[in-house]
Coordinates of C-alpha atoms (C1' of nucleotides) in Angstrom, one line a residue:
Chain A
X1 CA 0.0 0.0 0.0
X2 CA 1.4 3.4 -0.9
X3 CA 1.6 6.1 1.6
X4 CA -1.1 8.1 -0.2
X5 CA -3.7 5.5 -0.4
X6 CA -6.4 5.2 2.3
X7 CA -7.9 1.7 2.7
X8 CA -11.2 1.6 0.8
X9 CA -13.1 -1.7 0.8
X10 CA -16.4 -2.2 -1.1
X11 CA -19.2 -4.7 -0.4
X12 CA -21.4 -5.4 -3.3
X13 CA -24.6 -7.4 -3.3
X14 CA -27.0 -8.0 -6.1
X15 CA -30.5 -6.7 -5.7
X16 CA -33.1 -9.5 -5.2
X17 CA -30.8 -11.7 -7.2
X18 CA -32.7 -14.9 -7.9
X19 CA -35.9 -13.0 -8.6
X20 CA -34.2 -10.5 -10.9
X21 CA -32.7 -13.4 -12.9
X22 CA -36.1 -14.9 -13.3
X23 CA -37.5 -11.6 -14.5
X24 CA -35.0 -11.6 -17.3
X25 CA -36.5 -14.9 -18.5
X26 CA -40.1 -13.8 -17.8
X27 CA -40.2 -10.0 -18.3
X28 CA -44.0 -10.3 -18.3
X29 CA -43.8 -10.7 -14.5
X30 CA -42.2 -7.3 -13.9
X31 CA -44.1 -5.3 -11.4
X32 CA -46.0 -8.3 -10.0
X33 CA -45.4 -10.0 -6.7
X34 CA -43.3 -13.1 -7.3
X35 CA -41.6 -15.4 -4.9
X36 CA -38.9 -18.0 -5.6
X37 CA -38.8 -20.9 -3.4
X38 CA -39.5 -24.4 -2.2
X39 CA -38.2 -26.1 -5.3
X40 CA -41.0 -28.6 -4.6
X41 CA -41.8 -31.0 -7.3
X42 CA -45.3 -29.7 -7.7
X43 CA -44.1 -26.2 -8.6
X44 CA -41.4 -27.6 -10.9
X45 CA -44.1 -29.5 -12.8
X46 CA -46.4 -26.6 -13.1
X47 CA -43.6 -24.6 -14.7
X48 CA -42.6 -27.4 -17.0
X49 CA -46.2 -27.7 -18.1
X50 CA -46.5 -24.0 -19.0
X51 CA -48.0 -23.6 -22.5
X52 CA -45.4 -24.3 -25.2
X53 CA -44.8 -22.3 -28.4
X54 CA -43.3 -18.9 -28.8
X55 CA -40.7 -17.7 -26.4
X56 CA -40.8 -17.8 -22.6
X57 CA -41.7 -14.1 -22.7
X58 CA -44.9 -15.0 -24.6
X59 CA -46.3 -17.2 -21.8
X60 CA -49.4 -15.4 -20.4
X61 CA -49.2 -14.3 -16.8
X62 CA -52.4 -16.3 -16.0
X63 CA -50.5 -19.5 -16.8
X64 CA -48.1 -19.2 -13.9
X65 CA -48.7 -21.1 -10.7
X66 CA -50.1 -19.1 -7.8
X67 CA -48.5 -19.2 -4.4
X68 CA -51.7 -20.1 -2.7
X69 CA -52.1 -23.2 -4.8
X70 CA -48.6 -24.4 -4.4
X71 CA -47.5 -23.5 -0.9
X72 CA -46.0 -26.7 0.6
X73 CA -43.1 -27.5 2.9
X74 CA -40.3 -25.1 2.2
X75 CA -39.2 -21.5 2.4
X76 CA -38.9 -18.5 0.2
X77 CA -35.4 -17.8 -1.0
X78 CA -36.1 -14.4 -2.7
X79 CA -39.2 -12.2 -3.2
X80 CA -39.5 -9.4 -5.8
X81 CA -39.9 -5.9 -4.4
X82 CA -43.7 -5.9 -5.2
X83 CA -44.0 -9.1 -3.1
X84 CA -42.0 -7.5 -0.3
X85 CA -44.7 -4.8 -0.1
X86 CA -46.9 -7.5 1.4
X87 CA -44.4 -8.4 4.1
X88 CA -43.2 -11.4 2.3
X89 CA -39.4 -12.0 2.6
X90 CA -36.7 -14.5 2.3
X91 CA -36.5 -17.4 4.7
X92 CA -40.2 -17.1 5.3
X93 CA -42.2 -20.4 5.2
X94 CA -44.3 -20.7 2.0
X95 CA -47.5 -21.3 4.0
X96 CA -47.1 -18.0 5.9
X97 CA -46.2 -16.2 2.7
X98 CA -49.4 -17.6 1.1
X99 CA -51.5 -16.0 3.8
X100 CA -49.9 -12.6 3.4
X101 CA -50.0 -12.6 -0.4
X102 CA -52.0 -15.5 -1.9
X103 CA -52.0 -13.9 -5.4
X104 CA -48.2 -13.9 -5.6
X105 CA -46.7 -16.1 -8.4
X106 CA -44.3 -18.8 -7.4
X107 CA -41.3 -20.0 -9.3
X108 CA -39.0 -22.9 -8.5
X109 CA -35.3 -22.3 -7.6
X110 CA -33.0 -22.7 -10.6
X111 CA -29.5 -22.7 -9.1
X112 CA -27.8 -23.5 -12.4
X113 CA -29.2 -20.4 -14.0
X114 CA -28.2 -18.2 -11.0
X115 CA -24.7 -19.6 -11.0
X116 CA -24.3 -18.6 -14.7
X117 CA -25.2 -15.0 -13.9
X118 CA -23.1 -15.1 -10.8
X119 CA -20.0 -16.0 -12.8
X120 CA -20.8 -13.3 -15.3
X121 CA -21.1 -10.4 -12.9
X122 CA -18.0 -11.5 -10.9
X123 CA -16.1 -11.6 -14.1
X124 CA -17.1 -8.1 -14.9
X125 CA -15.9 -7.0 -11.5
X126 CA -12.5 -8.7 -11.6
X127 CA -11.8 -7.1 -15.0
X128 CA -12.1 -3.7 -13.3
X129 CA -11.0 -4.5 -9.8
X130 CA -8.9 -7.8 -9.5
X131 CA -8.9 -8.0 -5.7
X132 CA -12.3 -9.6 -5.1
X133 CA -13.5 -12.0 -2.4
X134 CA -16.3 -14.4 -3.2
X135 CA -19.0 -14.4 -0.5
X136 CA -21.6 -16.6 -2.2
X137 CA -23.7 -16.5 -5.3
X138 CA -24.8 -12.8 -5.0
X139 CA -22.2 -11.1 -2.8
X140 CA -18.5 -10.0 -3.0
X141 CA -16.0 -7.8 -1.2
X142 CA -13.7 -5.7 -3.4
X143 CA -10.5 -3.9 -2.4
X144 CA -10.5 -0.5 -4.0
X145 CA -7.4 0.7 -2.3
X146 CA -4.8 0.2 -5.0
X147 CA -7.2 0.4 -8.0
X148 CA -6.6 3.5 -10.2
X149 CA -9.4 6.0 -9.4
X150 CA -10.4 3.8 -6.4
X151 CA -10.0 6.8 -4.0
X152 CA -12.1 9.3 -6.0
X153 CA -15.1 10.5 -4.0
X154 CA -14.2 7.8 -1.4
X155 CA -14.8 5.1 -4.0
X156 CA -18.1 6.3 -5.4
X157 CA -16.8 6.9 -8.9
X158 CA -15.4 3.4 -9.2
X159 CA -18.6 1.9 -7.7
X160 CA -20.7 3.7 -10.4
X161 CA -18.5 2.2 -13.1
X162 CA -18.9 -1.3 -11.6
X163 CA -22.7 -0.9 -11.3
X164 CA -23.0 0.3 -14.9
X165 CA -20.7 -2.5 -16.3
X166 CA -22.7 -5.2 -14.5
X167 CA -26.0 -3.7 -15.7
X168 CA -24.7 -3.7 -19.3
X169 CA -23.3 -7.2 -19.2
X170 CA -26.2 -8.9 -17.3
X171 CA -29.2 -6.6 -17.1
X172 CA -29.0 -6.9 -13.3
X173 CA -28.7 -4.2 -10.6
X174 CA -26.7 -4.2 -7.4
X175 CA -26.0 -2.1 -4.3
X176 CA -22.5 -1.1 -3.1
X177 CA -21.1 0.1 0.1
X178 CA -17.6 1.5 0.4
X179 CA -15.9 2.0 3.8
X180 CA -12.5 1.7 5.5
X181 CA -13.1 -2.1 6.1
X182 CA -15.3 -5.1 5.4
X183 CA -17.4 -4.7 8.5
X184 CA -18.5 -1.1 7.7
X185 CA -18.7 -1.8 3.9
X186 CA -21.1 -4.6 4.5
X187 CA -23.4 -2.4 6.6
X188 CA -23.1 0.5 4.1
X189 CA -24.3 -1.6 1.2
X190 CA -27.6 -2.0 2.9
X191 CA -28.1 1.8 3.4
X192 CA -29.6 2.5 0.0
X193 CA -31.1 -0.6 -1.6
X194 CA -31.8 -1.2 -4.4
X195 CA -29.3 0.3 -6.9
X196 CA -27.6 2.2 -4.1
X197 CA -24.1 3.4 -3.5
X198 CA -23.2 4.4 0.1
X199 CA -19.8 5.8 1.0
X200 CA -18.8 5.7 4.7
X201 CA -15.7 7.2 6.4
X202 CA -14.3 6.6 9.8
X203 CA -15.8 10.0 10.9
X204 CA -19.3 8.7 10.1
X205 CA -19.1 6.1 12.9
X206 CA -21.2 8.0 15.5
X207 CA -23.8 9.4 13.1
X208 CA -24.4 6.5 10.7
X209 CA -23.3 3.3 12.5
X210 CA -24.0 3.8 16.2
X211 CA -27.7 4.4 15.8
X212 CA -28.1 1.0 14.1
X213 CA -29.4 -2.1 16.0
X214 CA -26.6 -4.6 16.9
X215 CA -28.3 -7.2 14.7
X216 CA -26.9 -5.2 11.7
X217 CA -23.4 -6.4 12.5
X218 CA -22.3 -9.3 10.4
X219 CA -21.7 -12.0 13.0
X220 CA -24.3 -10.9 15.6
X221 CA -27.3 -13.2 15.0
X222 CA -30.5 -13.8 16.8
X223 CA -29.0 -15.5 19.9
X224 CA -26.3 -12.9 20.6
X225 CA -28.8 -10.1 19.9
X226 CA -31.3 -11.5 22.4
X227 CA -28.6 -11.7 25.1
X228 CA -27.5 -8.1 24.3
X229 CA -31.1 -6.9 24.6
X230 CA -31.4 -8.7 27.9
X231 CA -28.4 -6.7 29.1
X232 CA -30.0 -3.5 27.9
X233 CA -28.0 -3.0 24.7
X234 CA -30.0 -2.4 21.6
X235 CA -27.8 -0.3 19.3
X236 CA -24.2 -0.4 18.2
X237 CA -23.6 2.8 20.0
X238 CA -24.8 1.3 23.3
X239 CA -22.5 -1.6 22.7
X240 CA -19.6 0.9 22.1
X241 CA -20.4 2.5 25.4
X242 CA -19.6 -0.7 27.4
X243 CA -16.2 -1.4 28.7
X244 CA -14.2 -4.1 26.9
X245 CA -13.7 -6.0 30.2
X246 CA -17.4 -6.0 30.9
X247 CA -18.1 -7.5 27.4
X248 CA -15.4 -10.1 28.0
X249 CA -17.0 -11.0 31.3
X250 CA -20.4 -11.4 29.7
X251 CA -19.6 -13.0 26.4
X252 CA -16.2 -14.7 26.8
X253 CA -12.7 -13.6 25.9
X254 CA -12.9 -13.9 22.1
X255 CA -16.5 -12.8 21.5
X256 CA -16.3 -10.0 24.0
X257 CA -13.2 -8.5 22.6
X258 CA -14.5 -8.9 19.1
X259 CA -17.8 -7.1 20.0
X260 CA -15.8 -4.2 21.4
X261 CA -13.7 -3.8 18.2
X262 CA -16.8 -4.1 16.0
X263 CA -18.7 -1.4 17.9
X264 CA -15.9 1.0 17.4
X265 CA -15.9 0.2 13.6
X266 CA -12.5 -1.6 13.7
X267 CA -11.8 -4.6 11.4
X268 CA -8.5 -5.4 9.7
X269 CA -9.5 -8.6 7.9
X270 CA -8.1 -8.6 4.4
X271 CA -10.0 -9.2 1.2
X272 CA -9.2 -12.9 0.5
X273 CA -9.2 -13.8 -3.2
X274 CA -8.6 -17.5 -3.0
X275 CA -9.9 -20.2 -0.6
X276 CA -10.2 -23.9 -0.5
X277 CA -13.4 -25.7 0.5
X278 CA -13.4 -27.4 3.9
X279 CA -16.4 -29.7 3.4
X280 CA -19.1 -30.7 0.9
X281 CA -22.5 -32.0 1.8
X282 CA -25.9 -32.9 0.4
X283 CA -29.1 -32.9 2.4
X284 CA -32.8 -33.2 1.8
X285 CA -36.0 -32.5 3.6
X286 CA -38.6 -35.1 2.9
X287 CA -42.1 -34.3 1.6
X288 CA -43.4 -36.0 4.7
X289 CA -41.7 -37.2 7.9
X290 CA -40.3 -40.7 7.6
X291 CA -39.9 -43.4 10.2
X292 CA -36.7 -45.4 10.4
X293 CA -38.5 -48.7 10.7
X294 CA -41.7 -48.2 8.6
X295 CA -40.0 -46.3 5.8
X296 CA -36.7 -48.2 5.9
X297 CA -36.6 -48.8 2.1
X298 CA -37.4 -45.3 1.1
X299 CA -34.9 -43.9 3.6
X300 CA -32.2 -46.3 2.4
X301 CA -32.7 -45.2 -1.2
X302 CA -32.5 -41.5 -0.3
X303 CA -29.4 -42.1 1.8
X304 CA -27.6 -43.9 -1.0
X305 CA -28.6 -41.2 -3.4
X306 CA -27.2 -38.4 -1.1
X307 CA -23.9 -40.3 -0.9
X308 CA -23.7 -40.6 -4.6
X309 CA -24.4 -36.9 -5.1
X310 CA -21.7 -35.9 -2.6
X311 CA -19.3 -38.3 -4.3
X312 CA -20.1 -36.7 -7.7
X313 CA -19.6 -33.2 -6.3
X314 CA -16.2 -34.2 -4.9
X315 CA -15.1 -35.8 -8.1
X316 CA -16.3 -33.0 -10.3
X317 CA -14.6 -30.4 -8.3
X318 CA -11.5 -32.5 -7.7
X319 CA -11.5 -33.1 -3.9
X320 CA -11.2 -36.0 -1.6
X321 CA -12.0 -36.1 2.1
X322 CA -11.6 -38.3 5.1
X323 CA -14.2 -37.2 7.7
X324 CA -17.6 -38.7 6.7
X325 CA -20.7 -37.6 8.6
X326 CA -24.4 -37.6 8.7
X327 CA -27.0 -35.1 9.8
X328 CA -30.6 -35.8 10.9
X329 CA -33.4 -33.5 11.7
X330 CA -36.2 -35.0 13.7
X331 CA -39.8 -34.0 13.5
X332 CA -39.3 -31.7 16.6
X333 CA -36.6 -29.9 14.6
X334 CA -33.8 -31.1 16.8
X335 CA -30.6 -31.9 14.9
X336 CA -28.2 -34.8 15.5
X337 CA -24.9 -35.3 13.8
X338 CA -22.3 -38.1 13.8
X339 CA -19.1 -38.4 11.9
X340 CA -16.1 -40.7 11.6
X341 CA -12.6 -40.0 10.3
X342 CA -11.3 -42.8 8.1
X343 CA -7.7 -43.7 7.3
X344 CA -7.4 -42.6 3.7
X345 CA -8.9 -39.8 1.7
X346 CA -11.8 -40.7 -0.6
X347 CA -14.4 -39.4 -3.0
X348 CA -15.9 -42.9 -3.6
X349 CA -19.7 -43.3 -3.2
X350 CA -19.4 -46.8 -1.8
X351 CA -16.9 -45.9 0.8
X352 CA -18.9 -42.8 1.8
X353 CA -22.1 -44.9 2.0
X354 CA -20.4 -47.5 4.1
X355 CA -18.9 -45.0 6.6
X356 CA -22.0 -42.9 6.7
X357 CA -24.0 -46.1 7.3
X358 CA -21.9 -46.8 10.4
X359 CA -22.5 -43.2 11.6
X360 CA -26.3 -43.8 11.2
X361 CA -26.1 -46.8 13.6
X362 CA -24.8 -44.5 16.3
X363 CA -27.7 -42.1 16.3
X364 CA -31.2 -42.4 17.9
X365 CA -33.8 -43.3 15.3
X366 CA -37.0 -43.5 17.4
X367 CA -38.5 -40.2 16.4
X368 CA -39.8 -39.5 12.9
X369 CA -37.2 -37.9 10.6
X370 CA -37.7 -34.7 8.6
X371 CA -34.3 -34.4 7.0
X372 CA -31.3 -36.5 6.2
X373 CA -27.8 -35.2 5.1
X374 CA -24.4 -36.6 4.2
X375 CA -21.2 -34.6 4.6
X376 CA -17.6 -35.2 3.7
X377 CA -15.0 -33.0 5.5
X378 CA -11.3 -32.6 6.0
X379 CA -10.9 -32.0 2.3
X380 CA -7.8 -31.8 0.3
X381 CA -7.3 -31.5 -3.5
X382 CA -7.4 -34.9 -5.2
X383 CA -4.1 -34.2 -7.0
X384 CA -2.2 -33.1 -3.9
X385 CA 0.5 -35.2 -2.3
X386 CA -1.5 -35.8 0.9
X387 CA -4.5 -37.2 -1.0
X388 CA -2.5 -39.9 -2.8
X389 CA -0.3 -41.0 0.2
X390 CA -0.8 -44.6 1.2
X391 CA -3.0 -45.1 4.3
X392 CA -0.9 -44.6 7.4
X393 CA -0.8 -47.3 10.0
X394 CA -4.0 -47.2 12.1
X395 CA -3.5 -45.1 15.2
X396 CA -4.9 -46.2 18.5
X397 CA -7.4 -43.5 18.1
X398 CA -8.8 -44.6 14.8
X399 CA -8.8 -48.2 15.9
X400 CA -10.9 -47.1 18.9
X401 CA -13.3 -45.3 16.6
X402 CA -13.7 -48.4 14.4
X403 CA -14.3 -50.6 17.5
X404 CA -17.0 -48.2 18.7
X405 CA -18.8 -48.3 15.4
X406 CA -18.6 -52.1 15.1
X407 CA -19.9 -52.6 18.6
X408 CA -22.8 -50.2 18.1
X409 CA -23.7 -51.8 14.7
X410 CA -24.5 -55.1 16.5
X411 CA -27.7 -53.5 17.8
Chain B
dT1 C1' -49.0 -22.1 8.9
dC2 C1' -43.7 -24.0 11.1
dT3 C1' -39.1 -23.2 9.7
dG4 C1' -34.5 -25.1 2.6
dG5 C1' -29.8 -26.3 1.4
dG6 C1' -25.0 -25.4 1.4
dG7 C1' -21.5 -23.7 3.9
dT8 C1' -17.8 -21.7 7.9
dC9 C1' -16.1 -21.2 12.3
dC10 C1' -16.0 -21.8 17.4
dT11 C1' -16.3 -24.4 21.7
dA12 C1' -15.5 -28.0 24.7
dG13 C1' -14.2 -32.5 26.4
dG14 C1' -11.5 -36.6 25.9
dA15 C1' -7.6 -39.2 24.0
dC16 C1' -3.1 -39.3 23.1
dC17 C1' 1.7 -37.7 22.8
dC18 C1' 5.8 -35.3 24.3
Chain C
dT1 C1' 6.1 -42.3 41.7
dC2 C1' 3.5 -38.3 41.3
dT3 C1' 2.2 -34.1 39.2
dG4 C1' 1.7 -31.1 35.3
dG5 C1' 2.0 -28.7 31.4
dG6 C1' 1.3 -27.9 26.1
dG7 C1' -0.2 -29.4 21.6
dT8 C1' -3.0 -31.9 18.3
dC9 C1' -6.7 -34.8 16.7
dC10 C1' -11.4 -36.3 17.0
dT11 C1' -16.2 -35.7 17.8
dA12 C1' -20.9 -33.3 18.8
dG13 C1' -23.3 -29.4 19.0
dG14 C1' -24.4 -24.7 18.0
dA15 C1' -24.2 -19.9 16.1
dC16 C1' -24.2 -17.7 12.1
dC17 C1' -24.2 -16.5 7.0
dC18 C1' -25.8 -16.5 2.0

DNA sequence: TCTGGGGTCCTAGGACCC
DNA sequence: TCTGGGGTCCTAGGACCC
């Protein structure tokens, strides 16, 4: 960093991303309340059965499925702005959304299509500003500090260029916040949605950040917020007013110290351009709750399928892992996980199925099940030296783990 | 009217090793 | 013989995020 440059970090997120991509396919739905969600088979079918002939844009609005007719098990991933007027929002159950806005249209989630647009807009960004951190399908951080023109108007000029370029290349809009660090940039990008640009400086801390509720901090979720409220802290300013030691006493060493830093707008995390995955998983919520005994065959088929999918994902992306795990969600929404570390790395469906099967025998199966998942962790690249090493001699630990599983499987 | 799917990181206890 | 650290790996659960 040169002496003259002031650290400027941008956070960009796409406006109503999934819904906006769908509106490019179906422009006739513009201005109407639309929700994307569920991905339930019924909705998929309704969309597949839309009248053929002409282009997608020719399909009459009346032919699209209505939320009230298709609300099943599942949640909304994105709602268009007209739908949001009715109080419908992401992560809301479809049933609840159908009460609020029965006339909304519903579309199934099409991840492949969103990924295509995700790659396109990120490519546009890296051509202008190479230091970009991927934060999921519709979000990135960008380091403006060393980019020519990145300092002009605190970053606003560069942000406008990026917005324009993304719109030209994809037809999609986004909101950008620029600040001295990631923490503040993330908050700033929410200030003026949609299509907004917000520029925040250190000197804005008291006027623009401190009045915000603590929940706006990336990392303070429902649990931490509830505890803060119980302690009489609602805003970031009120958090900043507490002594660091007091926060440490109430929230522990790491969290307390972190909260203090955050409240004072301090964050020195770098923008990370490359990262390796730690785990890959597949999970599915059943259309109806399943019983381990009564629905054994159905569960077994789903279980095998999940293992095959994870194996495919690993192979396609070129990774192997050695910690295999399962996840169950019971009808009461409680979650149980079990995992086992095996001796050599794998991406093989049969090995995953076998190990996951042993995990399944260690978990209570009395209650009806709502969800089943399979996970492979401790990943390394399939072409790395570690991955191809012969299996080391079994340690006492791994022998103990095997023994445990074998004993349990007798029951 | 209950609440998806795919991730990351942290904590905490026990085993094991030095 | 007893006591005691530190460090790492493994496992289960949980908070949080997109």
